[in-house]
Amino acid sequence: MVRLKHRYFLAEIIFPDGRRLQRNIKSNDVYFSVREALHAAYGDYGIGVLKSSLMVKYLNKDTHMVIVRAKRDFYRLAQAALTFVKKIGEHDAFLNTLHIGGTIRACQKFLIRHHRQHLPLLYQECDTQEERDNVQLMLLSSCVDMETFSKKTEEKERSLSEIAGESLT
Amino acid sequence: MAAFADLHVASTDQQVLQDVFQTAIKCFDWLAVNTFLTDLKGKGKKGQQQNQICQPEPVELTDQTRQLLKVEGRKVRQISRLTALLDDTTNTHKLVSPEVQAFDLLAVQPTNEAAFKLACCTLEVDIIVLNMTEKLSFYIKRPLVNLAIERGMHFEILYSPAVRDSTFRQNTISNALQLTSVCKGKNVIVSSGCEKAIELRGPYDLSNLGLLFGLSSPQSKNAVSKNCRAVLKHAEARKMMKSVVGVVKSSQLSPGDQWILDSKRPLSALPQTTQEIEQPPAKKGKT
C-alpha cells in the first residue's frame, strides 16, 4: 500500500529559567531550531532526508507541549536532532521527548494521561488560595470525566454481555 | 562489475568536453554528450526564429587522451544525447522529426504533472530526467512510473548539482528519495550532468552515493552499469522501430565485425545451391 508512515514525537519544551514566565513561542521557531540542529548533527543529508516530512503539528504555548512529525524510516535522525536543540526563538530551551507515537491521536491520548498525572503536582506549586481553588476545580472535573468514562465502559460491557447471553440461549 | 557509463555530460564547450573526456576515460566506457533543448515549439509566430537543433558533433580527443587510451588498451564510445524540456503537452511532434532522431539518446525533462504523464504513457523516449535541484512541483505517482518501467524507460538522477551546492544537495536527496520510494529502485540511472571536469566522480563512489538516494546496494550498482546499458539498448531498439532484423551494409561494417563477411560462403557458390534445391530429391527404390 502506498501509505506514508510517520512518527510523531511528543516533547516538552523546558526553559531553564523557570516555567511560569509568559513566553511567545511560535511553531515556526520550533521548526527552524529543529532543522538547524538536524543540519548541525547530520548535515545536508539529514535535511534532505527529512525535508518533506519534518513538521510541527501541535504547539501549546502555555503548557509548552509540542508534537513534531517525521517519516518513519528516518525518525531516529529526527529524534537525535531534537536532543541537540539549544535555543527556540530567542529563548534558551531544550526538548524533553515524552512519547513517540505512530499517530497524532496516540500522542494526544498520552498527553491527556500525562496532564492528569501532573495536575496534583501543580496543586502543590500553587501560591494563592484562588489558584488552589482553580486547580481543585480542574482536578474534580477531570475526575468526573474519569467517572463518566469508566461508567460508560461499564455500561458497554454489561450490554455486550447481555447480547452475548441472548445469542447463546 | 560490468562496464560503466556516464550518460549526461551537460557541457557543450569543446575545450571543457576534452577535459571531461580526459578525466572520464579512466573509469567510464560510454560517455554521452548532452544537448539541452529548452523549447519544443515549431515555427514561431510573426517570423520568429525557429530553435535550431544543432547536429551532434563528435568530440575530438586530444593526443594525450589518445595516448592514455592506448596505454590502457581501452575504448571509449561517444554517444550523442538530446534532452528536451517538456512544458507544453501539445508540441511534441518535433520529437519524431529526423533532426531529433539523429541523436543516439533521447531524454525528456517534464516540468508539470501533465507533461510527466505524457512522457510515461505515450512519448518514445529513453530517459526521463527530473530537475532534482528544486522541490518537485508535482507528486510522482506509482501507476505512471510502473507504466514507464514496463515500456523500458529509465529515470535519471543527476549528481553534479549535489557536488556543487549545499541547497541542491538537500533537494537532490529529498527528491531522489521520493523517486526511489515510488519506483522501488528499479530503472534508475545515476549520471553526472557535469559542466566541468571536476564535477565527475568514479563509478564505485557513485554506487555508494546511490545508497544515500534510497537505493539498495545491488540496485545502486546496477544504476551505474546495468541500467545504463539497458538505456543504450532501448535507444538502439527505438531507432530500429519495430523490427526483428536490422540491415547493415557490408561496406559500413566496423573493422571488428568484418569476420562475419569472411566466414560466409563466396557468392559464386550460391547458384549451385539453388540448382540443388530445384531438382526433386531422388526417390529411394524399394529394397
Short mmCIF file of C-alpha atoms in Angstrom, two decimals:
data_model
loop_
_atom_site.label_atom_id
_atom_site.label_comp_id
_atom_site.label_asym_id
_atom_site.label_seq_id
_atom_site.Cartn_x
_atom_site.Cartn_y
_atom_site.Cartn_z
CA MET A 1 0.00 0.00 0.00
CA VAL A 2 1.17 3.48 -0.72
CA ARG A 3 0.70 4.82 2.77
CA LEU A 4 3.26 7.25 4.08
CA LYS A 5 4.04 6.25 7.64
CA HIS A 6 5.21 8.80 10.16
CA ARG A 7 6.33 9.01 13.72
CA TYR A 8 5.04 11.76 15.98
CA PHE A 9 7.25 12.95 18.84
CA LEU A 10 5.54 14.44 21.86
CA ALA A 11 8.07 16.71 23.52
CA GLU A 12 8.00 19.17 26.35
CA ILE A 13 9.91 22.41 25.94
CA ILE A 14 11.83 23.05 29.12
CA PHE A 15 13.11 26.52 29.81
CA PRO A 16 15.95 26.53 32.32
CA ASP A 17 14.83 29.84 33.83
CA GLY A 18 11.59 28.57 35.27
CA ARG A 19 8.22 27.68 33.91
CA ARG A 20 5.91 30.43 34.92
CA LEU A 21 7.03 33.21 32.59
CA GLN A 22 4.85 34.25 29.70
CA ARG A 23 6.66 33.32 26.56
CA ASN A 24 5.73 33.90 22.98
CA ILE A 25 6.95 30.88 21.03
CA LYS A 26 5.66 30.02 17.59
CA SER A 27 5.63 26.68 15.79
CA ASN A 28 7.89 28.24 13.16
CA ASP A 29 10.55 28.89 15.79
CA VAL A 30 10.46 25.28 16.92
CA TYR A 31 10.61 24.04 13.32
CA PHE A 32 13.64 26.10 12.45
CA SER A 33 15.52 25.24 15.62
CA VAL A 34 14.95 21.51 14.98
CA ARG A 35 16.12 21.97 11.38
CA GLU A 36 19.25 23.79 12.49
CA ALA A 37 20.04 21.04 14.97
CA LEU A 38 19.48 18.46 12.23
CA HIS A 39 21.88 20.32 9.95
CA ALA A 40 24.48 20.61 12.69
CA ALA A 41 24.34 16.90 13.51
CA TYR A 42 23.69 15.25 10.13
CA GLY A 43 24.39 17.96 7.55
CA ASP A 44 22.81 18.18 4.14
CA TYR A 45 21.89 14.51 4.19
CA GLY A 46 19.85 14.95 7.36
CA ILE A 47 17.91 17.85 5.95
CA GLY A 48 17.50 16.21 2.55
CA VAL A 49 16.04 13.10 4.11
CA LEU A 50 13.54 14.88 6.36
CA LYS A 51 12.85 17.90 4.19
CA SER A 52 9.39 16.87 3.12
CA SER A 53 8.22 15.21 6.31
CA LEU A 54 9.53 17.36 9.17
CA MET A 55 6.66 19.42 10.55
CA VAL A 56 5.45 20.85 13.84
CA LYS A 57 1.91 19.56 14.20
CA TYR A 58 0.90 20.98 17.57
CA LEU A 59 2.27 23.59 19.89
CA ASN A 60 0.82 24.74 23.17
CA LYS A 61 2.40 27.99 24.37
CA ASP A 62 1.10 27.65 27.91
CA THR A 63 1.85 24.01 28.66
CA HIS A 64 4.97 24.03 26.42
CA MET A 65 3.97 20.84 24.66
CA VAL A 66 4.92 20.25 21.05
CA ILE A 67 4.24 17.43 18.59
CA VAL A 68 6.81 17.06 15.79
CA ARG A 69 6.29 14.77 12.81
CA ALA A 70 8.96 12.84 10.90
CA LYS A 71 8.91 10.00 8.39
CA ARG A 72 9.07 6.57 9.95
CA ASP A 73 12.16 5.47 8.03
CA PHE A 74 14.27 8.31 9.37
CA TYR A 75 12.70 9.10 12.70
CA ARG A 76 15.85 8.28 14.64
CA LEU A 77 17.64 11.13 12.88
CA ALA A 78 14.83 13.45 13.86
CA GLN A 79 14.88 12.24 17.44
CA ALA A 80 18.60 12.80 17.69
CA ALA A 81 18.13 16.27 16.24
CA LEU A 82 15.53 17.02 18.91
CA THR A 83 18.09 16.33 21.61
CA PHE A 84 20.52 18.81 20.07
CA VAL A 85 18.14 21.76 20.18
CA LYS A 86 19.56 24.50 22.38
CA LYS A 87 17.50 27.54 21.50
CA ILE A 88 13.92 28.15 20.48
CA GLY A 89 13.27 31.61 19.10
CA GLU A 90 15.22 33.93 21.34
CA HIS A 91 14.94 31.80 24.46
CA ASP A 92 17.33 29.15 25.67
CA ALA A 93 15.43 25.91 25.85
CA PHE A 94 15.70 22.21 25.33
CA LEU A 95 13.28 19.48 24.34
CA ASN A 96 12.39 16.52 26.51
CA THR A 97 10.75 13.76 24.48
CA LEU A 98 7.83 12.26 26.38
CA HIS A 99 6.30 9.91 23.86
CA ILE A 100 6.76 8.67 20.29
CA GLY A 101 3.58 7.59 18.59
CA GLY A 102 2.52 6.39 15.19
CA THR A 103 -0.43 8.78 15.03
CA ILE A 104 -1.26 12.19 16.45
CA ARG A 105 -4.19 10.62 18.31
CA ALA A 106 -1.87 8.28 20.17
CA CYS A 107 0.23 11.25 21.27
CA GLN A 108 -2.86 13.15 22.33
CA LYS A 109 -4.09 10.22 24.43
CA PHE A 110 -0.73 10.10 26.15
CA LEU A 111 -0.82 13.84 26.67
CA ILE A 112 -4.17 13.70 28.43
CA ARG A 113 -2.92 10.94 30.73
CA HIS A 114 0.26 12.87 31.37
CA HIS A 115 -1.58 16.05 32.31
CA ARG A 116 -3.92 14.14 34.59
CA GLN A 117 -0.98 12.65 36.43
CA HIS A 118 0.72 16.01 36.83
CA LEU A 119 -2.26 18.09 37.97
CA PRO A 120 -1.77 17.18 41.68
CA LEU A 121 1.84 18.40 41.34
CA LEU A 122 0.51 21.72 40.11
CA TYR A 123 -1.68 21.92 43.19
CA GLN A 124 1.42 21.74 45.37
CA GLU A 125 3.02 24.59 43.47
CA CYS A 126 0.12 26.98 43.99
CA ASP A 127 0.78 30.13 46.00
CA THR A 128 -2.59 31.79 46.45
CA GLN A 129 -5.89 30.27 47.59
CA GLU A 130 -7.53 31.37 44.37
CA GLU A 131 -5.07 29.38 42.32
CA ARG A 132 -5.59 26.42 44.62
CA ASP A 133 -9.34 26.60 44.11
CA ASN A 134 -8.90 26.72 40.34
CA VAL A 135 -6.66 23.70 40.34
CA GLN A 136 -9.05 21.81 42.61
CA LEU A 137 -11.89 22.51 40.21
CA MET A 138 -9.78 21.21 37.32
CA LEU A 139 -8.90 18.09 39.28
CA LEU A 140 -12.51 17.42 40.13
CA SER A 141 -13.70 17.93 36.58
CA SER A 142 -11.05 15.56 35.27
CA CYS A 143 -12.10 13.01 37.90
CA VAL A 144 -15.72 13.46 36.84
CA ASP A 145 -14.63 12.81 33.28
CA MET A 146 -12.87 9.71 34.50
CA GLU A 147 -16.04 8.62 36.35
CA THR A 148 -18.28 9.11 33.35
CA PHE A 149 -15.68 7.42 31.20
CA SER A 150 -15.50 4.40 33.49
CA LYS A 151 -19.31 4.34 33.84
CA LYS A 152 -19.71 4.35 30.09
CA THR A 153 -17.32 1.48 29.68
CA GLU A 154 -19.13 -0.49 32.42
CA GLU A 155 -22.46 0.04 30.66
CA LYS A 156 -21.00 -1.02 27.36
CA GLU A 157 -19.56 -4.18 28.86
CA ARG A 158 -22.90 -5.00 30.52
CA SER A 159 -24.85 -4.53 27.30
CA LEU A 160 -22.32 -6.60 25.36
CA SER A 161 -22.59 -9.45 27.87
CA GLU A 162 -26.40 -9.29 27.65
CA ILE A 163 -26.26 -9.57 23.89
CA ALA A 164 -23.79 -12.44 24.18
CA GLY A 165 -26.10 -14.15 26.68
CA GLU A 166 -29.11 -13.77 24.35
CA SER A 167 -27.24 -15.20 21.40
CA LEU A 168 -26.23 -18.22 23.41
CA THR A 169 -29.75 -19.06 24.54
CA MET B 1 31.14 -5.11 -12.17
CA ALA B 2 30.40 -4.51 -15.82
CA ALA B 3 31.22 -1.53 -17.95
CA PHE B 4 30.24 1.88 -16.64
CA ALA B 5 28.63 4.73 -18.43
CA ASP B 6 28.08 8.37 -17.74
CA LEU B 7 25.06 9.29 -19.74
CA HIS B 8 24.82 13.03 -19.15
CA VAL B 9 27.70 15.39 -19.78
CA ALA B 10 25.98 18.74 -19.78
CA SER B 11 28.70 21.00 -21.08
CA THR B 12 28.81 21.97 -24.74
CA ASP B 13 32.14 23.76 -24.92
CA GLN B 14 34.70 21.73 -26.87
CA GLN B 15 37.57 22.62 -24.58
CA VAL B 16 35.67 21.61 -21.47
CA LEU B 17 34.48 18.43 -23.15
CA GLN B 18 38.03 17.44 -23.96
CA ASP B 19 38.94 17.87 -20.30
CA VAL B 20 35.92 15.89 -19.25
CA PHE B 21 36.78 13.08 -21.61
CA GLN B 22 40.35 13.01 -20.43
CA THR B 23 39.20 12.68 -16.85
CA ALA B 24 36.42 10.23 -17.53
CA ILE B 25 38.16 7.68 -19.72
CA LYS B 26 39.86 6.12 -16.73
CA CYS B 27 36.65 4.59 -15.47
CA PHE B 28 33.85 5.01 -17.99
CA ASP B 29 33.34 3.13 -21.22
CA TRP B 30 30.48 5.17 -22.61
CA LEU B 31 30.04 8.90 -22.38
CA ALA B 32 27.00 10.73 -23.64
CA VAL B 33 27.34 14.39 -24.52
CA ASN B 34 24.10 16.24 -23.94
CA THR B 35 22.38 18.97 -25.92
CA PHE B 36 19.68 20.70 -23.96
CA LEU B 37 16.62 21.86 -25.83
CA THR B 38 14.55 24.40 -23.96
CA ASP B 39 11.77 24.72 -26.46
CA LEU B 40 9.98 22.10 -28.48
CA LYS B 41 7.91 24.57 -30.47
CA GLY B 42 7.86 24.53 -34.22
CA LYS B 43 7.88 27.72 -36.26
CA GLY B 44 7.15 30.71 -34.09
CA LYS B 45 4.56 33.31 -34.98
CA LYS B 46 5.47 36.56 -36.77
CA GLY B 47 8.58 35.04 -38.31
CA GLN B 48 10.36 34.30 -35.03
CA GLN B 49 13.48 32.29 -35.37
CA GLN B 50 12.98 28.59 -35.06
CA ASN B 51 15.03 26.82 -32.44
CA GLN B 52 17.84 25.33 -34.42
CA ILE B 53 18.79 21.87 -33.28
CA CYS B 54 22.48 21.53 -33.98
CA GLN B 55 23.65 18.23 -35.30
CA PRO B 56 25.57 16.14 -32.81
CA GLU B 57 29.28 16.57 -33.30
CA PRO B 58 31.82 14.10 -32.01
CA VAL B 59 34.32 15.42 -29.54
CA GLU B 60 37.85 15.48 -30.84
CA LEU B 61 40.04 13.66 -28.38
CA THR B 62 43.37 15.24 -27.64
CA ASP B 63 46.62 13.38 -28.30
CA GLN B 64 47.12 12.99 -24.57
CA THR B 65 43.77 11.29 -24.25
CA ARG B 66 44.52 9.01 -27.16
CA GLN B 67 47.83 8.10 -25.58
CA LEU B 68 46.16 7.22 -22.28
CA LEU B 69 43.62 5.06 -24.09
CA LYS B 70 46.36 3.22 -25.97
CA VAL B 71 48.31 2.58 -22.81
CA GLU B 72 45.32 1.08 -21.07
CA GLY B 73 44.08 -0.68 -24.19
CA ARG B 74 40.57 0.66 -23.77
CA LYS B 75 37.98 2.17 -26.00
CA VAL B 76 35.58 4.92 -25.13
CA ARG B 77 32.38 5.27 -27.08
CA GLN B 78 30.87 8.68 -27.56
CA ILE B 79 27.13 8.92 -27.59
CA SER B 80 25.09 11.94 -28.57
CA ARG B 81 22.10 12.82 -26.47
CA LEU B 82 19.28 15.30 -26.56
CA THR B 83 17.33 16.43 -23.52
CA ALA B 84 14.13 18.32 -24.25
CA LEU B 85 12.37 20.42 -21.65
CA LEU B 86 8.74 19.38 -21.72
CA ASP B 87 6.37 22.16 -20.70
CA ASP B 88 3.55 22.07 -23.16
CA THR B 89 1.96 18.75 -23.94
CA THR B 90 0.74 19.74 -27.40
CA ASN B 91 4.06 20.49 -29.09
CA THR B 92 5.70 17.09 -29.11
CA HIS B 93 5.74 16.38 -32.84
CA LYS B 94 9.25 17.71 -33.04
CA LEU B 95 10.49 14.71 -31.09
CA VAL B 96 9.70 12.50 -34.05
CA SER B 97 11.45 14.76 -36.55
CA PRO B 98 14.60 13.38 -38.23
CA GLU B 99 16.80 16.08 -36.68
CA VAL B 100 15.94 14.91 -33.22
CA GLN B 101 16.09 11.23 -34.14
CA ALA B 102 19.65 11.75 -35.35
CA PHE B 103 20.72 11.75 -31.71
CA ASP B 104 21.50 8.41 -30.14
CA LEU B 105 19.75 9.01 -26.84
CA LEU B 106 16.57 10.92 -26.26
CA ALA B 107 15.61 12.31 -22.89
CA VAL B 108 12.75 14.38 -21.69
CA GLN B 109 12.51 16.70 -18.69
CA PRO B 110 8.89 17.20 -17.66
CA THR B 111 8.08 20.26 -15.57
CA ASN B 112 4.48 19.58 -14.67
CA GLU B 113 2.22 16.63 -13.99
CA ALA B 114 0.60 16.56 -17.42
CA ALA B 115 3.99 16.50 -19.12
CA PHE B 116 5.16 13.71 -16.82
CA LYS B 117 2.04 11.70 -17.64
CA LEU B 118 2.62 12.21 -21.35
CA ALA B 119 6.26 11.17 -21.08
CA CYS B 120 5.44 8.00 -19.15
CA CYS B 121 2.50 6.87 -21.27
CA THR B 122 2.99 7.93 -24.87
CA LEU B 123 6.30 9.53 -25.75
CA GLU B 124 9.04 7.44 -27.35
CA VAL B 125 12.00 8.48 -25.25
CA ASP B 126 14.71 6.61 -23.39
CA ILE B 127 15.25 8.62 -20.23
CA ILE B 128 13.05 10.79 -18.06
CA VAL B 129 15.03 13.42 -16.20
CA LEU B 130 13.58 15.33 -13.30
CA ASN B 131 15.04 18.58 -12.10
CA MET B 132 16.26 17.49 -8.71
CA THR B 133 17.68 20.82 -7.66
CA GLU B 134 14.32 22.35 -6.82
CA LYS B 135 11.35 20.99 -4.97
CA LEU B 136 9.27 18.93 -7.40
CA SER B 137 6.10 20.75 -8.34
CA PHE B 138 4.12 17.54 -8.74
CA TYR B 139 3.79 14.22 -6.99
CA ILE B 140 5.32 11.23 -8.75
CA LYS B 141 2.53 8.69 -8.99
CA ARG B 142 3.07 4.96 -8.86
CA PRO B 143 0.88 3.79 -11.80
CA LEU B 144 2.62 6.21 -14.18
CA VAL B 145 6.05 5.12 -13.02
CA ASN B 146 5.14 1.44 -13.35
CA LEU B 147 3.94 2.07 -16.90
CA ALA B 148 7.18 3.83 -17.77
CA ILE B 149 9.21 0.94 -16.33
CA GLU B 150 7.17 -1.54 -18.37
CA ARG B 151 7.89 0.46 -21.51
CA GLY B 152 11.60 0.30 -20.77
CA MET B 153 12.22 3.90 -19.79
CA HIS B 154 14.63 4.88 -17.10
CA PHE B 155 14.67 7.68 -14.56
CA GLU B 156 17.78 9.73 -14.14
CA ILE B 157 19.32 11.22 -11.02
CA LEU B 158 21.99 13.82 -11.61
CA TYR B 159 24.70 14.12 -9.01
CA SER B 160 26.82 17.07 -10.18
CA PRO B 161 24.45 19.72 -8.78
CA ALA B 162 24.73 17.92 -5.43
CA VAL B 163 28.50 18.22 -5.61
CA ARG B 164 28.28 21.89 -6.49
CA ASP B 165 25.95 23.41 -3.95
CA SER B 166 24.57 22.68 -0.50
CA THR B 167 20.91 23.52 -1.18
CA PHE B 168 20.97 21.48 -4.39
CA ARG B 169 22.35 18.59 -2.35
CA GLN B 170 19.44 18.73 0.10
CA ASN B 171 16.87 18.95 -2.66
CA THR B 172 18.53 16.19 -4.70
CA ILE B 173 18.48 13.81 -1.74
CA SER B 174 14.90 14.72 -0.91
CA ASN B 175 13.62 14.30 -4.47
CA ALA B 176 15.70 11.20 -5.15
CA LEU B 177 14.27 9.53 -2.06
CA GLN B 178 10.77 10.31 -3.27
CA LEU B 179 11.55 8.86 -6.70
CA THR B 180 13.17 5.66 -5.45
CA SER B 181 10.38 5.02 -2.95
CA VAL B 182 7.82 5.20 -5.77
CA CYS B 183 9.72 3.16 -8.36
CA LYS B 184 11.16 0.75 -5.74
CA GLY B 185 14.65 1.37 -7.06
CA LYS B 186 14.02 -0.13 -10.47
CA ASN B 187 15.11 1.54 -13.71
CA VAL B 188 17.11 4.29 -12.09
CA ILE B 189 20.36 5.59 -13.52
CA VAL B 190 22.82 7.89 -11.86
CA SER B 191 24.69 10.25 -14.16
CA SER B 192 26.67 13.39 -13.74
CA GLY B 193 25.15 16.34 -15.59
CA CYS B 194 28.56 17.90 -15.15
CA GLU B 195 29.55 21.27 -16.53
CA LYS B 196 33.20 20.94 -15.63
CA ALA B 197 35.62 18.05 -15.38
CA ILE B 198 35.92 18.49 -11.62
CA GLU B 199 32.31 17.51 -11.05
CA LEU B 200 32.84 13.96 -12.25
CA ARG B 201 33.07 11.07 -9.81
CA GLY B 202 34.14 7.48 -10.14
CA PRO B 203 31.54 4.73 -10.61
CA TYR B 204 32.25 2.94 -7.35
CA ASP B 205 31.71 6.18 -5.44
CA LEU B 206 28.51 6.73 -7.36
CA SER B 207 27.19 3.33 -6.43
CA ASN B 208 27.82 4.29 -2.81
CA LEU B 209 26.04 7.59 -3.35
CA GLY B 210 23.07 5.61 -4.60
CA LEU B 211 22.63 4.34 -1.04
CA LEU B 212 22.02 7.93 0.05
CA PHE B 213 19.39 8.25 -2.64
CA GLY B 214 17.42 5.38 -1.18
CA LEU B 215 18.62 2.60 -3.48
CA SER B 216 19.65 -0.73 -2.07
CA SER B 217 23.22 -1.96 -2.60
CA PRO B 218 22.64 -4.12 -5.73
CA GLN B 219 20.22 -1.56 -7.20
CA SER B 220 22.80 1.12 -6.69
CA LYS B 221 25.46 -0.88 -8.53
CA ASN B 222 23.01 -1.50 -11.36
CA ALA B 223 22.25 2.19 -11.58
CA VAL B 224 25.76 2.85 -12.86
CA SER B 225 26.30 -0.18 -15.02
CA LYS B 226 23.47 -2.49 -15.99
CA ASN B 227 20.71 0.08 -16.25
CA CYS B 228 22.87 2.37 -18.40
CA ARG B 229 23.41 -0.49 -20.79
CA ALA B 230 19.69 -1.11 -20.82
CA VAL B 231 19.13 2.52 -21.79
CA LEU B 232 21.52 2.21 -24.71
CA LYS B 233 19.83 -0.97 -25.88
CA HIS B 234 16.46 0.71 -25.62
CA ALA B 235 17.79 3.59 -27.71
CA GLU B 236 19.01 1.20 -30.38
CA ALA B 237 15.69 -0.56 -30.42
CA ARG B 238 13.85 2.73 -30.69
CA LYS B 239 15.95 3.70 -33.70
CA MET B 240 15.18 0.45 -35.43
CA MET B 241 11.49 0.94 -34.80
CA LYS B 242 9.51 -2.27 -34.60
CA SER B 243 11.75 -4.68 -36.40
CA VAL B 244 13.25 -8.02 -35.67
CA VAL B 245 16.05 -7.84 -38.19
CA GLY B 246 18.40 -4.94 -38.67
CA VAL B 247 20.13 -4.49 -42.02
CA VAL B 248 23.62 -3.06 -42.22
CA LYS B 249 25.52 -2.55 -45.47
CA SER B 250 28.61 -4.71 -45.62
CA SER B 251 30.69 -1.72 -46.64
CA GLN B 252 29.64 0.00 -43.39
CA LEU B 253 30.58 -2.84 -41.10
CA SER B 254 33.06 -1.86 -38.40
CA PRO B 255 36.52 -3.50 -38.67
CA GLY B 256 35.70 -5.53 -35.57
CA ASP B 257 32.76 -7.16 -37.33
CA GLN B 258 34.50 -7.95 -40.65
CA TRP B 259 34.89 -11.60 -39.67
CA ILE B 260 31.17 -12.05 -40.40
CA LEU B 261 31.82 -11.49 -44.10
CA ASP B 262 34.91 -13.69 -44.22
CA SER B 263 33.21 -16.68 -42.67
CA LYS B 264 30.32 -16.74 -45.18
CA ARG B 265 30.39 -18.79 -48.39
CA PRO B 266 31.59 -16.91 -51.52
CA LEU B 267 28.87 -15.59 -53.86
CA SER B 268 29.95 -17.92 -56.72
CA ALA B 269 28.78 -20.91 -54.71
CA LEU B 270 25.19 -19.66 -54.47
CA PRO B 271 23.70 -20.69 -57.90
CA GLN B 272 24.77 -24.30 -57.36
CA THR B 273 22.78 -24.41 -54.15
CA THR B 274 19.63 -23.16 -55.92
CA GLN B 275 20.04 -25.85 -58.61
CA GLU B 276 20.28 -28.48 -55.96
CA ILE B 277 17.05 -27.28 -54.45
CA GLU B 278 15.24 -27.18 -57.84
CA GLN B 279 15.95 -30.81 -58.65
CA PRO B 280 13.48 -33.01 -56.91
CA PRO B 281 15.00 -35.35 -54.39
CA ALA B 282 15.75 -38.79 -55.86
CA LYS B 283 13.24 -41.39 -54.72
CA LYS B 284 14.58 -44.37 -52.95
CA GLY B 285 13.73 -47.60 -54.72
CA LYS B 286 12.10 -50.48 -52.89
CA THR B 287 14.67 -52.84 -51.49
#
